[in-house]
Coordinates of C-alpha atoms in Angstrom, one line a residue:
Chain A
X3 CA 11.4 30.0 -19.2
X4 CA 13.2 27.5 -21.6
X5 CA 16.2 26.4 -20.1
X6 CA 16.7 22.5 -21.2
X7 CA 15.2 23.1 -24.8
X8 CA 17.8 23.4 -27.5
X9 CA 20.1 23.2 -25.0
X10 CA 22.4 19.8 -24.7
X11 CA 24.8 20.8 -22.2
X12 CA 22.3 22.0 -20.4
X13 CA 20.3 18.2 -20.4
X14 CA 23.5 16.8 -19.9
X15 CA 24.6 18.3 -17.0
X16 CA 21.4 16.9 -14.6
X17 CA 23.6 13.3 -15.0
X18 CA 26.5 13.3 -12.9
X19 CA 28.4 9.8 -12.1
X20 CA 26.6 9.5 -8.9
X21 CA 24.1 12.0 -8.6
X22 CA 21.3 13.4 -10.6
X23 CA 19.3 17.0 -10.5
X24 CA 15.8 16.8 -9.5
X25 CA 14.5 18.2 -12.4
X26 CA 14.7 15.0 -14.3
X27 CA 12.1 14.2 -11.9
X28 CA 10.3 17.4 -11.5
X29 CA 10.4 19.8 -14.2
X30 CA 7.8 20.1 -16.6
X31 CA 10.0 21.2 -19.6
X32 CA 12.7 18.2 -19.3
X33 CA 9.2 16.0 -19.1
X34 CA 8.4 17.6 -22.4
X35 CA 11.4 16.5 -23.6
X36 CA 11.4 13.4 -22.8
X37 CA 8.3 12.8 -24.9
X38 CA 9.7 14.7 -27.7
X39 CA 13.3 13.0 -27.3
X40 CA 13.6 10.0 -25.3
X41 CA 10.4 8.0 -26.0
X42 CA 10.7 8.5 -30.0
X43 CA 14.3 7.6 -29.9
X44 CA 14.0 4.6 -27.7
X45 CA 12.1 1.4 -28.4
X46 CA 9.4 1.2 -26.4
X47 CA 6.6 -1.5 -25.1
X48 CA 3.3 -1.5 -27.3
X49 CA 1.6 -4.4 -26.4
X50 CA 1.5 -8.2 -26.5
X51 CA -0.1 -9.9 -30.2
X52 CA -2.3 -12.3 -28.3
X53 CA -3.9 -9.2 -27.6
X54 CA -5.0 -9.1 -31.3
X55 CA -5.2 -12.3 -32.7
X56 CA -7.7 -12.0 -35.4
X57 CA -7.9 -9.8 -38.6
X58 CA -8.8 -6.4 -37.7
X59 CA -8.9 -7.0 -33.9
X60 CA -6.8 -3.4 -32.8
X61 CA -5.2 -2.3 -28.8
X62 CA -5.1 1.4 -28.2
X63 CA -2.1 2.7 -25.6
X64 CA 0.3 5.2 -25.9
X65 CA 3.9 5.6 -26.8
X66 CA 5.1 8.5 -24.1
X67 CA 2.0 10.6 -24.2
X68 CA 0.9 10.1 -27.5
X69 CA -2.0 8.1 -28.6
X70 CA -1.4 5.1 -30.8
X71 CA -3.3 2.1 -31.6
X72 CA -1.6 -1.8 -32.6
X73 CA -3.7 -4.0 -35.2
X74 CA -4.0 -6.9 -37.0
X75 CA -4.1 -6.3 -40.7
X76 CA -5.4 -8.3 -43.6
X77 CA -1.4 -10.1 -43.7
X78 CA -1.5 -11.3 -40.4
X79 CA 1.6 -9.2 -39.4
X80 CA 0.9 -6.5 -36.6
X81 CA 0.9 -3.0 -37.4
X82 CA 1.3 0.3 -35.4
X83 CA -0.8 3.5 -36.2
X84 CA -0.4 7.0 -34.9
X85 CA -3.9 7.1 -33.4
X86 CA -5.8 10.5 -35.2
X87 CA -7.4 10.8 -38.3
X88 CA -5.4 12.7 -40.9
X89 CA -8.5 15.0 -41.5
X90 CA -9.9 16.5 -37.8
X91 CA -7.5 15.0 -35.7
X92 CA -10.0 12.7 -33.9
X93 CA -9.0 9.5 -32.8
X94 CA -9.7 6.6 -34.0
X95 CA -10.8 3.8 -31.6
X96 CA -12.0 4.7 -28.8
X97 CA -12.5 1.4 -26.9
X98 CA -9.3 0.0 -25.4
X99 CA -9.8 -3.0 -27.6
X100 CA -11.7 -4.6 -30.1
X101 CA -12.6 -5.4 -34.0
X102 CA -12.7 -2.9 -36.4
X103 CA -12.8 -5.2 -39.1
X104 CA -11.9 -4.6 -42.4
X105 CA -11.1 -0.9 -42.4
X106 CA -10.9 1.9 -39.2
X107 CA -14.2 4.2 -39.7
X108 CA -14.0 7.8 -38.3
X109 CA -16.7 8.7 -36.5
X110 CA -16.7 12.3 -37.6
X111 CA -17.1 12.6 -41.0
X112 CA -17.1 8.1 -42.0
X113 CA -13.5 8.4 -43.7
X114 CA -12.4 4.8 -44.2
X115 CA -8.7 3.7 -43.6
X116 CA -7.2 -0.1 -44.4
X117 CA -5.7 -1.4 -41.5
X118 CA -2.6 -0.8 -42.5
X119 CA -3.2 3.1 -42.1
X120 CA -4.1 4.0 -46.1
X121 CA -6.8 5.7 -47.1
X122 CA -9.6 4.1 -48.4
X123 CA -12.5 6.1 -49.0
X124 CA -13.7 9.8 -48.1
X125 CA -17.6 10.8 -48.9
X126 CA -18.2 13.4 -51.2
X127 CA -14.7 12.9 -52.6
X128 CA -15.1 15.1 -55.4
X129 CA -15.5 18.2 -53.4
X130 CA -11.2 17.6 -53.1
X131 CA -11.1 18.0 -56.6
X132 CA -8.3 20.8 -56.6
X133 CA -7.4 20.8 -52.9
X134 CA -4.2 18.4 -53.9
X135 CA -5.5 16.3 -51.2
X136 CA -3.3 13.6 -52.1
X137 CA -0.1 15.6 -51.5
X138 CA -1.8 16.5 -48.0
X139 CA -1.1 15.1 -44.2
X140 CA -5.0 14.0 -45.1
X141 CA -4.4 12.5 -47.8
X142 CA -1.8 10.1 -46.4
X143 CA -4.0 8.4 -44.2
X144 CA -3.4 7.2 -40.9
X145 CA 0.3 7.7 -40.5
X146 CA 1.7 4.3 -39.8
X147 CA 4.9 4.4 -36.6
X148 CA 7.7 3.8 -39.8
X149 CA 9.9 1.0 -36.6
X150 CA 7.8 -1.4 -35.3
X151 CA 9.4 -5.0 -33.9
X152 CA 7.9 -7.9 -32.8
X153 CA 10.1 -10.1 -30.5
X154 CA 8.3 -13.3 -30.1
X155 CA 5.2 -11.6 -29.7
X156 CA 6.0 -8.9 -27.8
X157 CA 5.7 -5.6 -30.0
X158 CA 7.9 -2.5 -29.9
X159 CA 8.0 0.7 -31.8
X160 CA 10.3 3.6 -32.3
X161 CA 9.0 6.9 -33.3
X162 CA 11.9 8.4 -35.0
X163 CA 14.2 7.6 -37.7
X164 CA 17.0 8.2 -35.5
X165 CA 18.5 5.9 -33.0
X166 CA 19.5 2.0 -33.3
X167 CA 17.9 -0.8 -34.5
X168 CA 15.8 -3.4 -32.1
X169 CA 18.2 -5.7 -31.9
X170 CA 21.3 -3.4 -31.5
X171 CA 19.0 -1.2 -28.6
X172 CA 18.1 -4.9 -26.5
X173 CA 20.9 -7.1 -27.7
X174 CA 21.6 -9.5 -24.8
X175 CA 18.8 -8.4 -22.5
X176 CA 15.8 -10.2 -24.5
X177 CA 17.4 -13.4 -22.5
X178 CA 14.8 -12.6 -20.5
X179 CA 12.2 -12.2 -22.3
X180 CA 13.2 -15.9 -24.0
X181 CA 13.0 -17.4 -20.3
X182 CA 9.8 -15.9 -19.8
X183 CA 8.7 -17.4 -23.1
X184 CA 10.4 -20.3 -23.0
X185 CA 8.4 -21.0 -19.7
X186 CA 5.7 -22.0 -21.9
X187 CA 5.5 -25.9 -22.7
X188 CA 4.4 -24.4 -26.5
X189 CA 6.6 -21.5 -26.2
X190 CA 4.1 -19.4 -26.3
X191 CA 2.2 -16.3 -24.1
X192 CA -1.3 -15.2 -24.1
X193 CA -2.2 -11.9 -22.3
X194 CA -4.5 -13.3 -19.2
X195 CA -6.8 -12.1 -16.5
X196 CA -6.6 -8.4 -17.2
X197 CA -4.6 -5.4 -16.5
X198 CA -4.5 -3.5 -12.7
X199 CA -4.1 0.3 -13.8
X200 CA -2.9 2.1 -11.1
X201 CA -2.5 6.1 -10.4
X202 CA 0.7 7.6 -9.3
X203 CA 1.5 11.1 -8.1
X204 CA 5.4 10.9 -8.9
X205 CA 7.7 10.9 -11.8
X206 CA 8.0 8.1 -13.7
X207 CA 11.4 7.5 -13.4
X208 CA 11.2 6.6 -9.8
X209 CA 9.3 3.9 -10.4
X210 CA 11.6 2.2 -13.0
X211 CA 14.4 2.6 -10.7
X212 CA 12.5 1.2 -7.7
X213 CA 12.4 -2.1 -9.7
X214 CA 16.4 -2.9 -9.1
X215 CA 16.2 -1.0 -5.7
X216 CA 17.5 -4.1 -3.6
X217 CA 18.1 -2.0 -0.6
X218 CA 14.6 -0.8 -0.1
X219 CA 12.1 -3.9 0.8
X220 CA 13.1 -4.9 4.2
X221 CA 12.6 -1.3 5.0
X222 CA 9.8 0.3 3.2
X223 CA 7.6 -3.0 3.5
X224 CA 8.6 -4.2 7.0
X225 CA 4.6 -2.7 7.3
X226 CA 3.1 -5.0 4.6
X227 CA 5.5 -8.2 4.6
X228 CA 7.0 -8.0 7.7
X229 CA 3.3 -8.4 9.1
X230 CA 2.1 -10.8 7.4
X231 CA 5.4 -12.6 8.5
X232 CA 3.8 -12.1 12.2
X233 CA 0.6 -12.9 11.2
X234 CA 1.6 -16.3 9.8
X235 CA 3.8 -17.2 13.0
X236 CA -0.4 -17.5 14.6
X237 CA -0.9 -20.3 12.5
X238 CA -1.4 -23.8 14.0
X239 CA 1.8 -25.9 14.1
X240 CA 2.4 -27.9 10.4
X241 CA 0.0 -25.6 8.6
X242 CA 0.6 -25.3 5.2
X243 CA 1.9 -21.8 3.9
X244 CA -0.4 -20.6 2.2
X245 CA 0.2 -18.9 -1.6
X246 CA 0.1 -15.2 -0.7
X247 CA 2.8 -15.6 2.3
X248 CA 5.2 -17.2 0.1
X249 CA 5.0 -14.6 -1.9
X250 CA 5.1 -11.7 0.7
X251 CA 7.7 -13.2 3.0
X252 CA 10.8 -12.8 0.5
X253 CA 10.0 -9.4 0.4
X254 CA 11.6 -9.1 4.0
X255 CA 15.0 -11.1 3.1
X256 CA 17.9 -9.4 4.8
X257 CA 20.2 -7.2 2.9
X258 CA 22.6 -10.6 2.3
X259 CA 20.2 -12.1 0.5
X260 CA 19.8 -9.4 -1.9
X261 CA 23.4 -8.6 -2.4
X262 CA 24.3 -11.9 -3.2
X263 CA 21.4 -12.5 -5.6
X264 CA 23.3 -10.1 -8.3
X265 CA 22.8 -7.4 -10.6
X266 CA 23.5 -7.2 -14.2
X267 CA 23.8 -4.6 -16.1
X268 CA 23.7 -4.2 -20.3
X269 CA 23.8 -1.6 -22.9
X270 CA 21.8 1.2 -23.5
X271 CA 20.3 1.1 -20.1
X272 CA 19.1 -2.4 -19.8
X273 CA 19.5 -4.3 -16.6
X274 CA 18.5 -6.8 -14.3
X275 CA 18.2 -8.0 -10.7
X276 CA 18.2 -11.8 -9.6
X277 CA 21.3 -13.2 -11.6
X278 CA 21.9 -15.9 -9.1
X279 CA 18.5 -16.4 -7.0
X280 CA 15.3 -13.8 -6.5
X281 CA 12.3 -13.5 -4.5
X282 CA 10.6 -15.7 -6.7
X283 CA 13.3 -19.1 -6.5
X284 CA 11.5 -20.7 -3.6
X285 CA 7.8 -20.6 -4.7
X286 CA 6.1 -24.3 -4.4
X287 CA 6.5 -26.4 -7.2
X288 CA 3.3 -26.5 -9.4
X289 CA 1.5 -30.2 -9.9
X290 CA 2.3 -31.3 -13.7
X291 CA 4.1 -28.6 -14.7
X292 CA 7.5 -29.6 -14.6
X293 CA 6.5 -32.7 -16.5
X294 CA 5.0 -30.9 -19.4
X295 CA 8.4 -28.8 -19.2
X296 CA 10.5 -32.3 -19.4
X297 CA 7.9 -33.3 -22.3
X298 CA 8.6 -29.9 -24.5
X299 CA 12.3 -29.7 -23.7
X300 CA 14.1 -32.7 -22.4
X301 CA 15.1 -32.9 -18.4
X302 CA 18.3 -30.9 -18.8
X303 CA 16.8 -27.8 -20.9
X304 CA 13.4 -27.8 -18.7
X305 CA 15.6 -27.4 -15.5
X306 CA 18.0 -24.8 -17.5
X307 CA 14.6 -22.7 -18.4
X308 CA 13.6 -23.0 -14.6
X309 CA 16.3 -22.4 -12.7
X310 CA 16.6 -19.0 -14.2
X311 CA 14.6 -17.0 -11.8
X312 CA 15.4 -13.2 -13.0
X313 CA 13.5 -11.1 -10.1
X314 CA 13.2 -7.6 -11.9
X315 CA 14.2 -7.1 -15.6
X316 CA 14.2 -3.5 -16.8
X317 CA 13.8 -2.8 -20.6
X318 CA 14.7 0.7 -20.8
X319 CA 12.7 3.4 -20.9
X320 CA 9.8 2.4 -19.3
X321 CA 9.2 -1.5 -19.1
X322 CA 10.1 -4.1 -16.4
X323 CA 9.1 -7.8 -16.8
X324 CA 9.5 -10.7 -14.7
X325 CA 10.1 -13.9 -16.5
X326 CA 9.6 -16.5 -13.7
X327 CA 5.9 -15.4 -12.8
X328 CA 4.9 -13.8 -16.4
X329 CA 4.3 -10.3 -15.3
X330 CA 5.2 -7.0 -16.6
X331 CA 4.6 -3.4 -15.5
X332 CA 4.8 -0.5 -17.6
X333 CA 5.3 2.8 -16.3
X334 CA 3.9 4.9 -18.7
X335 CA 4.3 8.9 -18.3
X336 CA 1.2 11.4 -17.8
X337 CA 3.2 14.4 -16.3
X338 CA 6.6 15.1 -14.6
X339 CA 4.3 14.2 -11.6
X340 CA 2.0 11.7 -12.6
X341 CA 2.4 8.0 -14.1
X342 CA 0.1 5.4 -15.0
X343 CA 1.3 2.0 -14.2
X344 CA -0.2 -1.0 -16.1
X345 CA 0.4 -4.7 -14.7
X346 CA -0.6 -7.1 -17.0
X347 CA 0.2 -11.0 -16.5
X348 CA 0.2 -13.9 -18.9
X349 CA -0.9 -16.9 -19.0
X350 CA 2.2 -19.7 -19.9
X351 CA 0.2 -21.7 -23.1
X352 CA -0.2 -25.4 -22.7
X353 CA 0.8 -25.1 -18.5
X354 CA -1.5 -25.5 -15.4
X355 CA -3.8 -23.0 -14.7
X356 CA -2.5 -22.8 -11.4
X357 CA 0.5 -21.0 -12.5
X358 CA -2.0 -18.0 -14.0
X359 CA -3.9 -17.7 -10.4
X360 CA -0.8 -17.5 -8.7
X361 CA 0.6 -14.6 -11.0
X362 CA -2.5 -12.9 -10.6
X363 CA -2.7 -13.5 -6.6
X364 CA 1.1 -11.9 -6.8
X365 CA -0.4 -8.9 -9.1
X366 CA -3.3 -8.2 -6.8
X367 CA -1.0 -8.7 -3.7
X368 CA 1.7 -6.3 -5.0
X369 CA 0.9 -4.4 -8.0
X370 CA -2.7 -3.0 -6.9
X371 CA -4.6 -0.1 -5.8
X372 CA -5.6 -2.0 -2.7
X373 CA -2.5 -3.4 -2.5
X374 CA -0.6 -2.9 0.6
X375 CA 3.0 -3.6 -0.7
X376 CA 1.9 -1.3 -3.4
X377 CA 0.6 1.6 -0.5
X378 CA 4.3 1.4 1.0
X379 CA 5.7 2.8 -2.3
X380 CA 3.5 4.9 -3.7
X381 CA 3.9 6.6 -0.2
X382 CA 7.9 6.9 -0.8
X383 CA 7.7 7.8 -4.4
X384 CA 5.1 10.9 -3.2
X385 CA 7.1 12.1 -0.5
X386 CA 10.2 12.2 -3.0
X387 CA 8.0 14.3 -5.4
X388 CA 7.6 16.7 -2.6
X389 CA 10.4 16.5 -0.9
X390 CA 12.6 17.2 -4.4
X391 CA 11.0 21.2 -3.9
X392 CA 13.8 21.8 -1.2
X393 CA 16.4 24.3 -3.1
X394 CA 19.0 23.3 -0.1
X395 CA 19.7 20.2 -2.1
X396 CA 18.7 19.8 -5.9
X397 CA 20.2 16.1 -6.1
X398 CA 19.4 12.7 -6.0
X399 CA 21.9 10.2 -4.9
X400 CA 22.6 7.3 -7.0
X401 CA 26.3 6.2 -5.9
X402 CA 25.6 3.2 -4.0
X403 CA 28.6 0.9 -5.0
X404 CA 30.4 3.3 -7.4
X405 CA 33.7 2.2 -9.3
X406 CA 35.2 5.4 -11.0
X407 CA 36.5 2.6 -13.5
X408 CA 32.7 1.6 -14.4
X409 CA 32.2 2.6 -17.9
X410 CA 28.7 3.1 -19.9
X411 CA 26.9 0.7 -22.3
X412 CA 28.7 -2.3 -21.2
X413 CA 27.8 -6.0 -19.9
X414 CA 28.3 -6.4 -16.3
X415 CA 27.6 -8.3 -13.2
X416 CA 27.6 -6.8 -9.4
X417 CA 26.7 -6.7 -5.7
X418 CA 23.0 -7.1 -6.0
X419 CA 23.0 -3.8 -3.7
X420 CA 24.4 -1.8 -6.2
X421 CA 22.7 1.4 -7.8
X422 CA 25.1 1.0 -11.3
X423 CA 21.7 0.2 -13.1
X424 CA 20.1 3.4 -11.8
X425 CA 23.4 5.1 -12.9
X426 CA 22.7 2.7 -16.3
X427 CA 19.3 4.3 -16.9
X428 CA 20.7 7.6 -16.7
X429 CA 23.3 7.3 -18.7
X430 CA 21.3 5.9 -21.3
X431 CA 19.1 9.1 -20.4
X432 CA 21.4 11.2 -21.0
X433 CA 22.2 9.5 -24.6
X434 CA 18.8 9.2 -25.8
X435 CA 17.5 12.9 -25.1
X436 CA 20.1 14.4 -26.7
X437 CA 20.5 12.1 -29.8
X438 CA 17.7 14.2 -31.8
X439 CA 18.5 17.8 -30.3
Chain B
X1 CA -36.0 4.9 0.5
X2 CA -34.1 6.2 3.4
X3 CA -33.1 9.9 4.1
X4 CA -29.8 10.5 5.4
X5 CA -31.8 11.5 8.7
X6 CA -33.4 8.1 9.0
X7 CA -30.4 5.8 8.0
X8 CA -28.1 7.8 11.2
X9 CA -31.4 6.9 13.4
X10 CA -31.4 3.3 12.1
X11 CA -27.6 2.9 12.9
X12 CA -28.1 4.4 16.4
X13 CA -30.9 2.3 17.1
X14 CA -29.1 -1.0 15.8
X15 CA -25.7 -0.6 17.0
X16 CA -25.7 -3.8 19.1
X17 CA -27.7 -6.2 17.1
X18 CA -28.1 -9.3 18.7
X19 CA -29.1 -12.3 16.4
X20 CA -29.6 -15.1 18.8
X21 CA -32.8 -16.3 17.4
X22 CA -32.6 -20.3 16.6
X23 CA -35.2 -19.4 14.0
X24 CA -34.0 -17.6 10.8
X25 CA -33.0 -14.2 10.4
X26 CA -35.6 -11.8 10.1
X27 CA -35.1 -9.5 6.5
X28 CA -34.4 -6.8 9.1
X29 CA -31.8 -8.6 11.2
X30 CA -30.4 -8.8 7.5
X31 CA -30.7 -5.2 7.5
X32 CA -29.4 -4.4 10.6
X33 CA -26.5 -6.5 10.2
X34 CA -25.3 -5.1 7.2
X35 CA -25.5 -1.3 8.3
X36 CA -23.8 -2.3 11.5
X37 CA -21.1 -3.6 9.5
X38 CA -20.4 -0.9 7.3
X39 CA -20.5 1.5 11.0
X40 CA -17.7 -0.8 12.1
X41 CA -15.5 0.0 9.4
X42 CA -16.3 3.6 9.1
X43 CA -15.3 3.7 13.1
X44 CA -12.2 1.8 12.6
X45 CA -13.6 -0.9 15.2
X46 CA -11.8 -3.1 12.2
X47 CA -11.1 -6.2 15.2
X48 CA -15.0 -6.1 15.4
X49 CA -15.3 -6.1 11.9
X50 CA -13.5 -9.1 11.4
X51 CA -15.4 -11.4 13.6
X52 CA -18.4 -10.9 11.2
X53 CA -16.6 -13.1 8.7
X54 CA -17.1 -16.9 8.8
X55 CA -14.1 -18.7 9.4
X56 CA -14.1 -19.3 5.2
X57 CA -15.5 -16.0 4.9
X58 CA -14.4 -13.9 1.6
X59 CA -13.8 -10.0 0.8
X60 CA -14.3 -9.7 -2.8
X61 CA -13.3 -6.5 -5.0
X62 CA -13.7 -7.6 -8.1
X63 CA -11.8 -5.4 -11.2
X64 CA -13.7 -6.3 -14.1
X65 CA -17.5 -5.2 -15.1
X66 CA -19.7 -8.7 -13.7
X67 CA -16.9 -10.4 -13.2
X68 CA -17.5 -14.1 -12.7
X69 CA -14.0 -15.7 -11.7
X70 CA -12.1 -14.6 -8.8
X71 CA -9.0 -17.0 -9.2
X72 CA -8.1 -16.6 -13.1
X73 CA -9.4 -12.6 -13.4
X74 CA -7.4 -10.0 -11.8
X75 CA -9.3 -8.6 -8.6
X76 CA -8.8 -5.3 -6.9
X77 CA -9.2 -7.5 -3.2
X78 CA -10.4 -11.1 -2.8
X79 CA -8.9 -12.3 0.4
X80 CA -9.9 -14.3 3.1
X81 CA -9.1 -14.0 6.9
X82 CA -5.4 -14.4 7.1
X83 CA -5.2 -11.7 4.7
X84 CA -7.5 -9.6 6.6
X85 CA -5.9 -9.9 9.0
X86 CA -2.8 -8.5 7.5
X87 CA -4.3 -5.4 6.6
X88 CA -6.0 -4.9 9.7
X89 CA -2.5 -5.3 12.1
X90 CA -0.5 -3.6 9.2
X91 CA -3.0 -0.5 9.6
X92 CA -1.9 -0.5 13.5
X93 CA 1.8 -0.8 12.9
X94 CA 4.2 2.2 13.8
X95 CA 5.9 1.9 10.8
X96 CA 3.2 2.2 8.4
X97 CA 4.4 5.0 6.8
X98 CA 1.4 5.2 4.4
X99 CA -1.0 5.4 7.4
X100 CA 0.8 8.4 8.8
X101 CA -1.7 10.4 8.8
X102 CA -3.9 7.9 8.9
X103 CA -6.8 7.0 6.2
X104 CA -10.6 7.7 7.2
X105 CA -14.0 6.6 5.2
X106 CA -17.9 7.2 5.3
X107 CA -20.1 5.0 4.1
X108 CA -23.7 6.2 2.6
X109 CA -25.6 2.8 2.3
X110 CA -29.3 2.6 0.5
X111 CA -31.0 0.4 2.4
X112 CA -30.5 -3.3 2.3
X113 CA -32.5 -5.5 -0.5
X114 CA -32.7 -9.0 0.6
X115 CA -32.5 -10.6 -2.8
X116 CA -32.9 -14.6 -1.3
X117 CA -33.6 -16.3 1.9
X118 CA -32.5 -19.6 1.5
X119 CA -33.8 -21.3 4.9
X120 CA -32.6 -25.0 4.0
X121 CA -29.0 -23.9 3.1
X122 CA -28.8 -21.0 5.6
X123 CA -27.8 -18.6 3.3
X124 CA -29.3 -14.7 2.6
X125 CA -28.1 -12.9 -0.2
X126 CA -28.5 -9.4 0.3
X127 CA -27.9 -6.0 -2.6
X128 CA -27.0 -2.5 -1.1
X129 CA -25.8 0.2 -3.5
X130 CA -23.9 2.5 -1.8
X131 CA -21.3 5.7 -1.9
X132 CA -17.9 5.3 0.0
X133 CA -16.0 8.1 0.5
X134 CA -12.0 7.6 1.5
X135 CA -10.2 10.2 2.7
X136 CA -6.1 11.2 3.5
X137 CA -4.6 14.3 4.1
X138 CA -6.5 17.2 1.8
X139 CA -7.4 14.2 -0.4
X140 CA -11.2 12.7 -1.0
X141 CA -12.2 10.2 -2.9
X142 CA -15.8 9.1 -4.0
X143 CA -16.4 5.8 -4.8
X144 CA -20.1 4.2 -5.8
X145 CA -21.1 1.0 -5.7
X146 CA -22.9 -2.0 -4.7
X147 CA -22.4 -4.4 -1.7
X148 CA -23.7 -8.2 -2.1
X149 CA -23.3 -9.5 0.9
X150 CA -23.8 -13.7 1.0
X151 CA -24.7 -13.9 4.8
X152 CA -25.0 -17.0 7.2
X153 CA -26.2 -17.6 10.7
X154 CA -23.7 -19.3 12.9
X155 CA -24.4 -20.6 16.2
X156 CA -27.7 -18.2 16.6
X157 CA -25.0 -14.8 14.8
X158 CA -25.2 -13.5 10.9
X159 CA -21.6 -14.2 9.4
X160 CA -20.3 -13.1 6.4
X161 CA -19.4 -15.9 3.7
X162 CA -18.9 -13.3 0.7
X163 CA -19.0 -10.2 0.9
X164 CA -18.6 -8.8 -2.7
X165 CA -18.1 -4.9 -3.6
X166 CA -18.6 -3.8 -7.3
X167 CA -17.2 -0.2 -8.0
X168 CA -19.2 1.1 -10.5
X169 CA -16.2 2.2 -12.4
X170 CA -14.0 -1.2 -10.9
X171 CA -11.9 -0.8 -14.2
X172 CA -10.8 2.9 -14.2
X173 CA -7.0 3.7 -13.2
X174 CA -7.0 4.3 -8.7
X175 CA -5.1 5.5 -6.9
X176 CA -4.2 3.9 -3.2
X177 CA -7.3 2.5 -1.9
X178 CA -6.0 1.7 1.9
X179 CA -9.2 0.8 3.9
X180 CA -12.5 -1.4 3.7
X181 CA -15.7 -0.2 1.3

């Protein structure tokens, strides 16, 4: 049954001011439309340029559910190509990353393509003399993604021609990327440490909403962070608090802490928690780091960079970044009820290794399939995915601290426990879903 | 190669291994220790299991194939006794919703092989291929792995300095792994 395809009104009616219909989470047709419209009309994160430092280096990933690859071309720019052979459809790269040399070679019939996607050579090419190959899809080579932008090393792609340009789409929200990059004395990041991949049996948007849900940590994570605090109480007096306890404990901060941290929303569904402070504010200083920052930026600028402790920044639709600890999480949609979460970490070039070590401890304790905090969260997501099958109530509430004068697509700050950012995401969802219908 | 029946007999006989000898442990004592260690996990006797670790003992689940660096490369787990205690206490918690209902697990071990005996430094390394099953609700996951134990004798009892478990598909996208391999 087709309820939503081609029906702009039906799609829009899923989003109300303070509630959203369950079909945005559980309906396979809505999911399919998200892949065709939402993930094609918005700028979606692909990867970081440090993953492809040398000519011919490539990295394969997805935008929505479509395979793409990012490759360093011979002119040193990073290109993004649709990852299929134009001939029979074979995905060109299977290893996640590697070096392809001067060209890609399809393993099926040995067609070759330059790293900008153009067709280089076909065996027995004269067999196509009368086939008008140059006018065909196959003759066009591997299709490049038409809209690609590299912002300070972070590479984004937009599949469709419709939708705003990069700067217009992200606007002031790019300040969170700026802060992450500026935290390197060299102004440079490198992907480091490996990626944690965690499969979730729930809709991708549940994860995105959770990133700015500040009323859940002290409840859902009482079992993990609360236990960490209780166990640490048995430590001998005067014992130095370990990094792990410093990371766990702030999850149990009271409501007041989260109310005062503040939330900022930006147009097009972007926003962040931690305007004033965050769970990352009170980590111990890493020896030697501040001195390097002062040497690079001067004391005032160094302090300003390090005093910005944003918690979670959402880059709509499916990326979250943590500037203060150089960690990003990508929520990759697989099906309406299946999401792959990738958690990537970065080294601040020219900063002490201890910063990367702490980032990796955080990632392991919070974002791994073996993480107790992750277990707490996944449990509630999966219960929601199941509970939404109830017909008696088909709506999910996002009304906390709603003000009827609230506008779409504005920049604003509010109490840190507002669900404005969730509403902001769903307003953007409605806009980008229907933009190309 | 032990068949399933003989493994279970082994477990039965050596449930209460007493390594009180002042002399270096025999290979059989090392093997019995490994078998009992897995049994304690399967039987949810996690406080007893934790006691098998030396005070500075570490449980390591690498993320990377052939991983050598636990600090600047991500791991699934790299936990000292404090972090293991937090996990074990959490499993008992009344508000640990991801354990309602509880997970269960099951180890099948190949006979451990004693790879290295360093009696001078009181260090013994064993290698144990295994299958590990973790289950909750209707879901059951099978993991194939190799456990490498670095053991030492403290006050006559064997203790774990390092238990490293390399999962054959360590870099795959997993769902929850809530107990101990």
